Coordinates of C-alpha atoms (C1' of nucleotides) in Angstrom, one line a residue:
Chain H
M6 CA 77.0 146.5 96.2
E7 CA 77.4 149.3 97.7
E8 CA 73.2 149.5 97.3
S9 CA 73.4 145.9 99.2
S10 CA 75.4 146.8 101.8
E11 CA 73.1 149.5 102.7
L12 CA 69.7 147.8 102.2
Q13 CA 71.6 145.4 104.2
S14 CA 73.0 148.3 106.7
E15 CA 69.1 149.4 106.7
E16 CA 68.1 146.1 108.0
N17 CA 71.1 145.9 110.6
K18 CA 69.6 149.3 111.9
V19 CA 66.1 147.8 112.0
S20 CA 67.1 144.8 113.6
N21 CA 69.3 146.1 116.3
E22 CA 66.2 148.7 117.0
K23 CA 63.9 145.9 117.0
N24 CA 66.8 143.7 119.2
K25 CA 67.9 147.0 121.0
K26 CA 66.1 145.6 124.1
R27 CA 66.8 142.2 125.5
K28 CA 64.0 140.7 126.0
L29 CA 63.2 138.7 128.9
K30 CA 61.5 135.6 128.3
T31 CA 58.1 135.1 129.5
P32 CA 57.4 132.9 132.0
A33 CA 55.5 130.3 130.0
Q34 CA 58.6 130.3 127.6
L35 CA 61.3 129.7 130.4
L36 CA 59.0 127.7 132.1
A37 CA 59.1 125.9 128.5
L38 CA 62.3 126.1 127.8
E39 CA 63.3 124.8 131.2
K40 CA 60.7 122.0 130.0
F41 CA 62.9 121.6 127.6
Y42 CA 66.0 122.3 128.6
N43 CA 65.7 119.3 131.0
E44 CA 65.1 117.1 128.6
Q45 CA 67.9 118.0 126.2
K46 CA 70.2 119.9 126.6
Y47 CA 71.1 119.6 123.2
P48 CA 68.4 120.0 120.8
T49 CA 68.8 119.6 117.8
E50 CA 68.0 121.8 114.7
E51 CA 64.6 120.4 115.0
M52 CA 63.7 120.4 118.3
K53 CA 64.9 124.5 118.9
S54 CA 62.7 124.6 115.1
E55 CA 59.6 123.9 117.0
L56 CA 60.8 125.1 120.4
A57 CA 61.0 128.1 119.2
E58 CA 57.1 127.6 116.5
E59 CA 55.9 126.8 119.9
L60 CA 57.1 130.1 122.3
G61 CA 57.4 132.6 119.6
L62 CA 61.6 133.1 119.6
T63 CA 63.5 132.5 117.6
E64 CA 65.7 129.5 116.6
K65 CA 68.7 131.7 117.4
Q66 CA 67.0 132.8 120.1
I67 CA 66.4 129.3 121.6
S68 CA 69.8 128.7 121.1
G69 CA 70.8 130.9 122.5
W70 CA 69.1 130.2 125.4
F71 CA 70.3 126.9 126.0
C72 CA 73.5 127.7 125.3
H73 CA 73.3 130.2 128.4
R74 CA 71.8 127.8 130.1
R75 CA 74.4 125.4 129.9
L76 CA 76.9 128.1 130.7
K77 CA 74.8 129.0 133.9
D78 CA 74.9 125.5 134.4
K79 CA 78.5 125.0 134.4
R80 CA 79.1 128.2 136.6
M81 CA 76.9 126.2 139.3
M82 CA 78.9 123.3 138.9
K83 CA 81.7 124.7 139.5
D84 CA 80.8 126.7 142.1
E85 CA 79.0 124.2 143.9
A86 CA 81.6 121.6 143.4
V87 CA 83.4 124.1 144.9
A88 CA 81.4 124.1 147.8
N89 CA 81.1 120.2 147.9
G90 CA 85.2 119.7 148.1
R91 CA 85.2 122.4 151.0
Q92 CA 82.2 119.9 152.5
D93 CA 83.9 117.0 152.0
R94 CA 86.6 117.7 153.0
S95 CA 84.8 117.8 156.5
S96 CA 82.2 115.6 156.1
G97 CA 84.5 112.6 154.0
V98 CA 82.4 112.1 152.2
I99 CA 83.3 110.4 149.1
Q100 CA 87.0 112.0 149.4
D101 CA 88.3 110.4 146.7
R102 CA 86.5 112.4 144.1
G103 CA 88.8 115.9 145.6
S104 CA 91.2 113.4 145.8
G105 CA 91.6 112.2 142.9
L106 CA 89.7 114.1 139.3
G107 CA 89.2 117.5 141.7
Q108 CA 92.9 117.4 140.7
D109 CA 92.4 116.9 137.9
S110 CA 93.8 120.1 136.0
C111 CA 93.7 118.6 132.6
G112 CA 95.4 121.5 131.5
S113 CA 92.7 122.6 129.1
S114 CA 91.9 126.2 130.2
K115 CA 88.8 126.4 128.4
H116 CA 87.6 123.2 130.1
A117 CA 89.3 122.9 132.5
D118 CA 86.9 124.6 134.8
Y119 CA 84.4 122.4 134.3
R120 CA 86.9 119.6 133.6
Y121 CA 84.3 117.1 136.2
L122 CA 82.3 116.7 133.2
D123 CA 81.6 117.0 129.6
P124 CA 77.9 118.0 129.6
K125 CA 78.0 116.0 126.0
E126 CA 78.8 112.8 127.7
V127 CA 75.8 112.8 129.5
E128 CA 73.5 115.8 128.6
S129 CA 70.4 114.4 126.6
H130 CA 69.9 112.0 129.3
G131 CA 69.2 115.1 131.7
L132 CA 71.1 113.7 134.6
Y133 CA 73.2 116.4 133.8
N134 CA 74.1 117.0 137.6
H135 CA 75.1 121.0 137.9
E136 CA 77.0 119.6 141.0
I137 CA 77.7 116.3 139.8
P138 CA 81.5 115.3 141.5
V139 CA 83.7 113.8 140.4
A140 CA 82.6 110.1 141.4
D141 CA 79.4 111.2 140.1
M142 CA 80.9 112.7 136.7
A143 CA 82.0 109.8 136.6
H144 CA 78.6 108.1 135.6
G145 CA 78.0 110.6 133.5
H146 CA 79.3 108.2 130.9
R147 CA 77.3 105.9 131.5
S148 CA 74.1 107.5 133.1
R149 CA 72.8 108.2 129.2
Y150 CA 72.3 104.7 129.4
P151 CA 68.9 103.9 131.7
E152 CA 70.1 100.6 133.5
N153 CA 72.5 102.7 135.4
V154 CA 70.2 105.5 136.9
S155 CA 69.7 104.3 140.0
E156 CA 73.9 104.3 140.1
V157 CA 73.4 107.7 139.4
D158 CA 71.6 108.0 142.3
E159 CA 73.5 106.2 144.7
T160 CA 76.8 107.5 144.1
S161 CA 75.1 110.6 145.1
S162 CA 75.5 111.8 148.6
E163 CA 74.5 114.1 151.0
S164 CA 77.4 116.3 150.1
S165 CA 76.4 116.3 146.5
S166 CA 72.6 116.8 147.9
F167 CA 72.2 119.5 145.2
L168 CA 73.2 116.2 143.2
Q169 CA 70.5 114.2 143.9
E170 CA 68.1 117.9 144.6
R171 CA 68.8 117.9 140.8
L172 CA 68.1 113.3 140.2
F173 CA 65.3 113.5 142.2
S174 CA 63.5 116.6 141.5
Q175 CA 63.7 115.7 137.7
G176 CA 63.0 111.9 138.6
Q177 CA 59.6 111.9 140.1
D178 CA 58.8 109.9 137.6
P179 CA 61.3 106.9 136.9
Y180 CA 58.9 105.4 135.0
D181 CA 58.6 107.9 133.1
M182 CA 61.8 109.2 133.5
E183 CA 63.2 105.4 132.4
H184 CA 60.6 105.9 128.7
S185 CA 61.2 110.0 127.6
R186 CA 64.9 109.8 128.6
H187 CA 65.7 107.7 125.8
L188 CA 62.2 108.7 123.7
T189 CA 62.0 112.3 122.0
P190 CA 58.7 113.3 121.3
N191 CA 59.0 111.0 118.0
G192 CA 59.5 107.9 120.1
S193 CA 62.9 107.9 118.0
L194 CA 66.2 108.0 120.5
P195 CA 66.2 110.8 121.8
P196 CA 69.4 113.1 119.7
L197 CA 72.2 113.3 121.1
N198 CA 74.3 116.4 119.8
P199 CA 76.3 115.2 116.8
K200 CA 79.4 115.0 119.7
G201 CA 76.4 113.1 122.0
A202 CA 76.4 111.1 118.7
I203 CA 79.5 110.6 119.1
N204 CA 79.7 109.9 122.4
M205 CA 77.9 106.3 122.4
G206 CA 80.4 105.2 121.1
Y207 CA 82.3 106.3 124.3
K208 CA 86.3 106.0 125.3
P209 CA 86.8 107.6 128.6
S210 CA 89.2 109.6 127.9
G211 CA 90.7 112.4 130.7
Y212 CA 88.8 112.0 133.4
L213 CA 86.9 109.4 133.1
K214 CA 89.7 107.7 132.5
V215 CA 90.1 107.0 135.8
K216 CA 86.0 106.6 136.6
G217 CA 86.3 103.7 137.4
E218 CA 88.4 103.3 140.3
I219 CA 86.7 107.5 141.6
E220 CA 83.5 105.6 140.5
H221 CA 84.0 102.6 142.7
A222 CA 85.3 104.5 145.6
A223 CA 82.3 107.2 145.3
I224 CA 79.6 104.2 145.5
T225 CA 81.4 102.5 148.0
A226 CA 81.5 105.5 150.7
V227 CA 77.4 106.0 149.7
K228 CA 76.8 102.9 151.0
K229 CA 79.0 103.1 153.7
Q230 CA 76.7 105.9 154.4
L231 CA 73.7 105.2 153.5
G232 CA 73.9 102.1 155.5
R233 CA 71.5 100.3 154.0
H234 CA 71.4 97.7 151.1
Y235 CA 73.1 99.4 147.9
L236 CA 70.5 98.8 144.8
E237 CA 73.4 97.3 142.2
D238 CA 71.1 96.1 139.6
G239 CA 67.6 96.3 140.5
P240 CA 65.3 99.2 139.4
L241 CA 65.2 102.7 139.3
L242 CA 65.4 103.6 143.4
S243 CA 62.9 105.7 142.2
I244 CA 60.5 102.5 141.2
E245 CA 60.7 101.0 144.5
F246 CA 57.5 102.6 146.4
D247 CA 58.2 100.5 149.5
P248 CA 57.3 102.3 152.3
P249 CA 59.8 103.8 154.3
P250 CA 61.4 101.6 157.4
P251 CA 61.8 102.9 160.3
G252 CA 64.3 105.2 161.0
A253 CA 64.4 106.2 157.5
F254 CA 63.6 109.4 158.7
E255 CA 66.8 109.9 160.9
C256 CA 70.0 110.9 160.3
Q257 CA 72.2 107.8 159.2
S258 CA 75.3 109.9 159.6
A259 CA 77.4 109.7 162.6
D260 CA 78.3 113.1 162.3
P261 CA 74.9 115.1 161.3
A262 CA 77.0 118.3 162.6
N263 CA 78.9 117.7 159.0
E264 CA 75.3 117.2 156.9
P265 CA 72.9 119.8 157.0
Y266 CA 70.8 118.3 154.9
C267 CA 70.4 115.7 156.6
V268 CA 69.6 118.2 159.7
A269 CA 67.1 119.1 158.4
N270 CA 66.1 116.4 155.9
P271 CA 67.2 113.0 156.7
P272 CA 64.4 111.0 155.0
L273 CA 65.4 112.7 151.4
L274 CA 69.4 112.5 151.4
N275 CA 70.0 109.4 152.8
S276 CA 67.2 106.5 152.1
P277 CA 67.8 105.3 148.8
E278 CA 64.0 103.6 149.5
I279 CA 62.3 106.7 150.1
S280 CA 60.9 107.3 146.2
A281 CA 62.9 110.2 144.9
A282 CA 59.5 111.6 144.1
K283 CA 59.6 112.8 147.6
R284 CA 63.0 113.8 147.1
Q285 CA 62.2 117.3 146.7
P286 CA 64.7 120.3 146.9
S287 CA 64.2 122.8 148.9
H288 CA 66.3 125.0 147.2
S289 CA 65.4 125.9 143.5
S290 CA 66.4 128.0 141.0
R291 CA 64.0 130.8 139.4
Y292 CA 62.6 128.7 137.5
D293 CA 61.9 126.2 139.8
S294 CA 60.8 128.6 141.8
Y295 CA 58.4 129.3 139.1
Y296 CA 57.6 126.0 138.4
T297 CA 56.4 126.3 142.5
K298 CA 54.0 129.1 141.2
F299 CA 52.0 126.9 139.8
S300 CA 51.8 124.1 142.2
S301 CA 50.7 126.7 144.6
Q302 CA 48.2 127.5 142.0
D303 CA 47.2 123.8 142.1
S304 CA 47.4 123.7 145.5
H305 CA 45.6 126.4 146.1
M306 CA 43.1 125.3 142.9
E307 CA 42.8 122.2 144.9
G308 CA 41.9 123.0 148.5
A309 CA 40.0 126.7 147.5
D310 CA 38.9 128.5 144.2
F311 CA 41.6 130.7 143.3
G312 CA 39.6 131.7 140.3
S313 CA 38.6 135.4 141.6
L314 CA 42.5 135.7 142.6
H315 CA 43.6 136.6 139.8
E316 CA 45.7 134.7 138.6
S317 CA 47.8 136.7 136.9
D318 CA 49.1 138.9 139.3
F319 CA 49.4 136.0 141.3
Q320 CA 51.4 134.5 139.1
E321 CA 53.5 137.6 138.4
K322 CA 54.1 137.9 142.7
Q323 CA 55.0 134.2 142.3
D324 CA 56.8 135.1 139.6
K325 CA 58.7 138.0 141.4
K326 CA 59.0 136.4 144.5
A327 CA 60.7 133.5 142.7
R328 CA 63.4 136.1 141.5
Q329 CA 63.9 136.9 144.4
S330 CA 64.6 134.1 146.4
T331 CA 66.9 133.1 143.3
K332 CA 69.1 135.2 145.1
Q333 CA 68.9 133.3 148.6
R334 CA 69.7 129.7 146.9
Q335 CA 72.5 130.1 143.9
A336 CA 74.3 128.2 145.9
F337 CA 72.1 125.2 145.1
Y338 CA 70.6 126.3 141.7
G339 CA 69.2 123.9 140.4
Y340 CA 67.6 122.8 138.6
T341 CA 65.9 120.6 140.7
N342 CA 63.9 120.0 137.3
H343 CA 62.9 116.7 137.0
F344 CA 64.3 113.6 134.9
P345 CA 64.3 114.1 131.4
G346 CA 61.3 111.8 131.3
R347 CA 58.9 113.7 133.3
N348 CA 60.0 116.9 131.6
S349 CA 58.3 116.3 128.3
F350 CA 55.7 119.0 127.6
S351 CA 53.1 117.3 128.5
D352 CA 54.6 118.4 132.2
L353 CA 54.9 122.0 131.3
Y354 CA 51.3 121.4 130.1
E355 CA 50.5 119.8 133.6
D356 CA 52.8 122.5 134.9
S357 CA 51.4 125.4 133.8
T358 CA 47.7 124.6 134.1
G359 CA 47.6 122.4 136.9
E360 CA 45.5 120.5 135.9
A361 CA 46.9 117.1 135.0
S362 CA 47.8 115.1 138.9
G363 CA 50.6 113.7 136.9
Y364 CA 52.6 117.3 137.2
N365 CA 51.8 117.6 140.9
S366 CA 53.7 114.8 142.2
T367 CA 56.6 116.5 139.8
K368 CA 56.6 120.1 141.3
N369 CA 54.7 118.7 144.6
H370 CA 57.0 117.0 144.9
R371 CA 59.9 120.3 144.6
M372 CA 58.6 121.0 148.5
S373 CA 61.5 122.1 151.2
T374 CA 63.6 119.6 152.6
K375 CA 61.2 120.1 155.9
Q376 CA 58.0 120.9 154.0
G377 CA 59.3 117.1 151.7
V378 CA 59.5 114.7 155.1
E379 CA 56.1 115.9 156.9
G380 CA 55.3 115.2 153.5
M381 CA 56.2 111.7 153.0
R382 CA 55.3 111.3 157.2
S383 CA 52.3 112.4 156.5
D384 CA 50.7 110.1 153.6
S385 CA 53.8 109.6 151.5
A386 CA 52.4 105.7 151.5
S387 CA 48.8 106.3 150.7
N388 CA 49.7 108.2 147.5
H389 CA 51.8 105.7 146.3
S390 CA 48.8 104.6 144.1
D391 CA 48.4 108.5 143.3
H392 CA 51.9 108.1 142.1
Y393 CA 51.3 105.3 140.2
E394 CA 48.5 106.6 138.1
E395 CA 50.5 110.2 137.8
K396 CA 53.1 107.5 135.8
K397 CA 50.8 105.9 133.7
L398 CA 49.2 108.8 132.9
A399 CA 52.3 111.1 132.5
V400 CA 54.1 107.9 130.3
K401 CA 50.6 108.3 127.8
Q402 CA 51.9 112.2 127.1
K403 CA 54.8 111.1 126.0
D404 CA 53.9 111.5 122.8
L405 CA 52.6 114.4 123.2
M406 CA 55.4 116.6 124.6
L407 CA 55.5 119.4 122.3
H408 CA 52.1 119.7 122.4
G409 CA 50.6 121.4 125.5
Y410 CA 51.5 125.0 125.5
D411 CA 47.9 125.5 125.0
N412 CA 47.4 124.3 127.9
I413 CA 49.6 127.1 129.4
N414 CA 46.4 129.4 128.8
P415 CA 44.9 130.7 133.1
K416 CA 42.0 129.6 132.1
N417 CA 42.8 126.1 132.5
I418 CA 43.9 127.2 136.0
Q419 CA 40.3 127.3 137.0
R420 CA 39.3 124.8 135.1
S421 CA 42.6 122.4 137.8
E422 CA 39.5 121.6 140.2
N423 CA 38.8 119.2 137.6
V424 CA 41.8 117.9 136.7
K425 CA 41.6 115.2 139.2
S426 CA 38.3 113.7 138.3
K427 CA 39.7 114.8 134.8
P428 CA 42.7 113.5 134.1
S429 CA 43.1 112.1 130.8
S430 CA 40.5 116.0 129.8
S431 CA 43.6 117.5 129.9
I432 CA 45.4 114.8 127.7
R433 CA 42.8 114.9 125.6
R434 CA 43.2 118.9 125.2
S435 CA 46.4 118.5 124.7
R436 CA 45.7 117.0 121.1
V437 CA 44.4 120.2 119.9
P438 CA 45.6 121.4 116.6
V439 CA 49.5 123.4 117.1
D440 CA 47.8 126.6 115.8
T441 CA 45.3 126.4 118.0
E442 CA 48.1 125.5 121.2
E443 CA 50.2 128.5 119.4
R444 CA 47.0 130.9 120.2
G445 CA 46.9 129.9 123.9
L446 CA 50.2 130.4 124.2
S447 CA 49.9 133.7 122.4
A448 CA 47.2 134.7 124.2
R449 CA 49.1 133.6 127.5
M450 CA 52.1 135.1 126.3
A451 CA 50.1 138.3 126.0
K452 CA 48.8 138.2 128.3
E453 CA 52.0 138.1 130.8
E454 CA 53.3 140.6 128.4
M455 CA 50.5 142.8 130.4
I456 CA 51.3 141.5 133.2
K457 CA 55.0 142.6 133.6
G458 CA 53.8 145.9 133.1
D459 CA 52.2 145.8 136.1
R460 CA 54.7 143.8 138.0
K461 CA 56.6 147.0 139.7
A462 CA 53.9 147.8 141.0
K463 CA 52.8 144.8 142.9
T464 CA 54.5 144.1 146.1
T465 CA 56.3 140.2 146.8
Y466 CA 54.3 137.8 147.4
H467 CA 56.1 136.3 150.3
D468 CA 56.4 132.4 151.5
V469 CA 54.6 131.5 147.8
D470 CA 58.0 129.3 147.4
G471 CA 56.2 127.8 150.4
A472 CA 53.1 128.1 149.2
G473 CA 54.5 126.9 145.5
M474 CA 56.4 123.9 147.4
L475 CA 53.2 122.7 148.8
S476 CA 52.8 119.1 147.8
N477 CA 50.9 116.6 147.1
E478 CA 51.7 114.8 150.1
I479 CA 50.8 118.1 151.8
M480 CA 48.4 118.7 150.1
V481 CA 46.0 115.9 152.5
A482 CA 46.9 117.8 155.4
K483 CA 46.0 120.9 154.2
R484 CA 43.0 120.0 153.3
A485 CA 41.7 119.0 157.1
K486 CA 42.6 122.8 156.9
V487 CA 40.7 123.6 153.3
D488 CA 37.2 124.9 155.0
L489 CA 39.2 127.4 157.0
L490 CA 41.9 128.3 154.2
Q491 CA 38.0 128.1 151.9
Q492 CA 36.9 131.1 154.4
Y493 CA 40.0 133.0 153.7
H494 CA 39.7 133.1 150.0
V495 CA 35.9 133.6 150.3
K496 CA 37.3 136.9 152.5
Q497 CA 40.0 137.1 150.6
S498 CA 38.5 136.9 146.7
S499 CA 35.9 139.0 148.4
L500 CA 38.5 142.4 148.9
T501 CA 41.1 140.8 146.2
E502 CA 37.9 143.0 144.1
M503 CA 37.8 146.0 146.1
E504 CA 41.8 146.3 146.3
P505 CA 43.4 143.8 144.8
R506 CA 46.9 144.4 144.9
K507 CA 46.6 145.5 149.2
I508 CA 45.4 142.2 149.6
Q509 CA 47.4 140.0 147.9
R510 CA 50.0 141.4 150.0
S511 CA 49.0 140.9 152.8
G512 CA 47.2 137.6 151.9
A513 CA 50.9 137.4 151.0
E514 CA 52.5 138.4 154.3
M515 CA 50.0 136.8 156.7
P516 CA 48.0 133.2 155.5
S517 CA 50.6 131.8 152.9
S518 CA 53.2 131.2 155.6
F519 CA 50.4 130.3 157.4
S520 CA 47.6 128.6 155.4
E521 CA 51.1 126.8 152.9
D522 CA 54.0 126.1 155.5
E523 CA 52.5 126.5 158.2
T524 CA 49.6 124.5 157.4
A525 CA 51.4 121.5 156.3
E526 CA 53.9 121.8 159.4
T527 CA 51.5 121.8 162.0
S528 CA 49.7 119.0 160.4
S529 CA 52.4 117.4 159.2
S530 CA 54.4 117.5 163.0
R531 CA 51.2 116.8 165.0
D532 CA 50.9 113.5 163.0
Y533 CA 54.2 113.3 164.8
Chain B
dT28 C1' 64.3 157.1 145.2
dT29 C1' 68.7 156.0 144.0
dG30 C1' 73.0 153.1 144.6
dT31 C1' 74.3 148.9 144.0
dG32 C1' 74.9 144.3 143.1
dT33 C1' 72.9 140.2 141.0
dT34 C1' 70.6 138.0 137.1
dT35 C1' 69.4 137.7 132.4
dT36 C1' 69.2 137.8 127.3
dA37 C1' 72.2 139.3 122.6
dT38 C1' 76.5 139.6 120.2
dT39 C1' 80.7 138.3 118.9
dG40 C1' 85.2 135.4 118.4
dC41 C1' 87.4 131.2 118.8
dC42 C1' 87.4 126.4 118.7
dT43 C1' 85.8 121.5 117.0
dC44 C1' 84.3 118.5 113.8
dC45 C1' 82.4 117.0 109.9
Chain J
dG29 C1' 84.4 126.2 105.1
dG30 C1' 79.9 125.2 108.1
dA31 C1' 77.9 124.7 112.2
dG32 C1' 77.0 124.4 116.7
dG33 C1' 79.3 124.9 120.4
dC34 C1' 81.9 127.5 124.2
dA35 C1' 83.2 131.6 126.3
dA36 C1' 84.3 136.5 127.6
dT37 C1' 81.6 140.8 127.7
dA38 C1' 78.2 144.2 126.7
dA39 C1' 73.5 145.7 128.3
dA40 C1' 69.4 145.4 130.0
dA41 C1' 66.1 143.8 133.8
dC42 C1' 65.6 142.8 138.7
dA43 C1' 65.5 143.4 143.8
dC44 C1' 67.4 145.1 147.8
dA45 C1' 69.5 147.8 151.0
dA46 C1' 70.5 152.7 152.0

DNA sequence: TTGTGTTTTATTGCCTCC
DNA sequence: GGAGGCAATAAAACACAA
């Protein structure tokens, strides 16, 4: 007995020493976790296990991460709710939300703060919005059913841009979204959490009891706000790709002063007809920023060969930048993530590699609001076909959800130039044995660990976010300057070999804003 | 370089459900 | 009672300003 306890303490000691210092998740791990989280807020044991295996983490870590992630969501939701509450008071949008449920203090001490929503009500369907105004929350229970997705969208207004960000950033691919939200990688219904399963037999309780009223009022308010046709039973908003009507980019609100987002990005927020894919938030989390890293890389890859640009360094810089930017966007932390459907591991795969153009639509749409507008202006219409192709591709990749980590391998990034011409190749490659994937991931992680060691010495990559947010749309505009960029990259590459860090810094300070943001900006602004 | 604030991770205890 | 989840807490990692 004593011996065993001693042994145990010994083990604990070892274990404690092992875990004495908390270990940050690698970007790849975070990316995968976020992806998965977007798809499943409450992963099943199997999922956790699989995820743990894939990421080289323990199930405990996975569980813990998800737990904290959910808490984080709640915090953000709460903060956003507070912020939005104030905003609504001034904007008058969806006021009923505040009057109705906002003050509904269910009294429950533990969950009172989050009375807006029982995460389990909506989580499994990726509609677990950060800041879900009560009115929007009212949709929570319905959001577990696909046909109601669009309604959720429509209840969100610019006042809840955060919600939109989440919704639309997640829903670049409505088809996909629809598909995967309800299908696990196995093709079965997404495993709701045990409680969630129960919730399927939904019985309104608490604030949900009054959801009907709120919901209606909210919808009405949004309708008013939108001033346009309200799709009640039609397809998902994001499915429609009708070209934006004239004036779609104009703020429809009579009081733009109270709608900062509207000012910044009118179409993104006020035009339900605009593809959700277009409505990408400018605010993103650290993770999102990280996503953009890949996006950025993709963009670079498309325009010029960045393979020589020490991708690891670049990545790390971006990661660092992402972290920095997080602070500035705390209030808008969003998930920026995609609809669950889009967030399969195949997406991760694409994310990480930048290989498949399919995800370009996702991450590229995670552009700044300004960029979003410009992107749409520049060639949103012309990209419809691309989007469609991407969707098809994404759907095909559904069954690959849990098998794409090998593609995180940086090597793949260098192949990204071939992506557009060989989208299917990425799919094929994703069907590699798990062990291979794990090796790839491990290699990647190892590399990242190495990178971390070097992190301190690196400088911030300025405006990487901007670069990362580069969208397909912007890419079109950007390509107009591809020659210029190539010239620059060539120079940079050569210089990088000589003095990587220094060059990268300068490259970040000057050109990132020039070659990415400004390029896209100026290009698109020229269009108008 | 250092101090401070923020974010992320790990741990623990409590609660709810089965 | 076990499992899963939430919340609180501590501490490490990180970012940033002085």
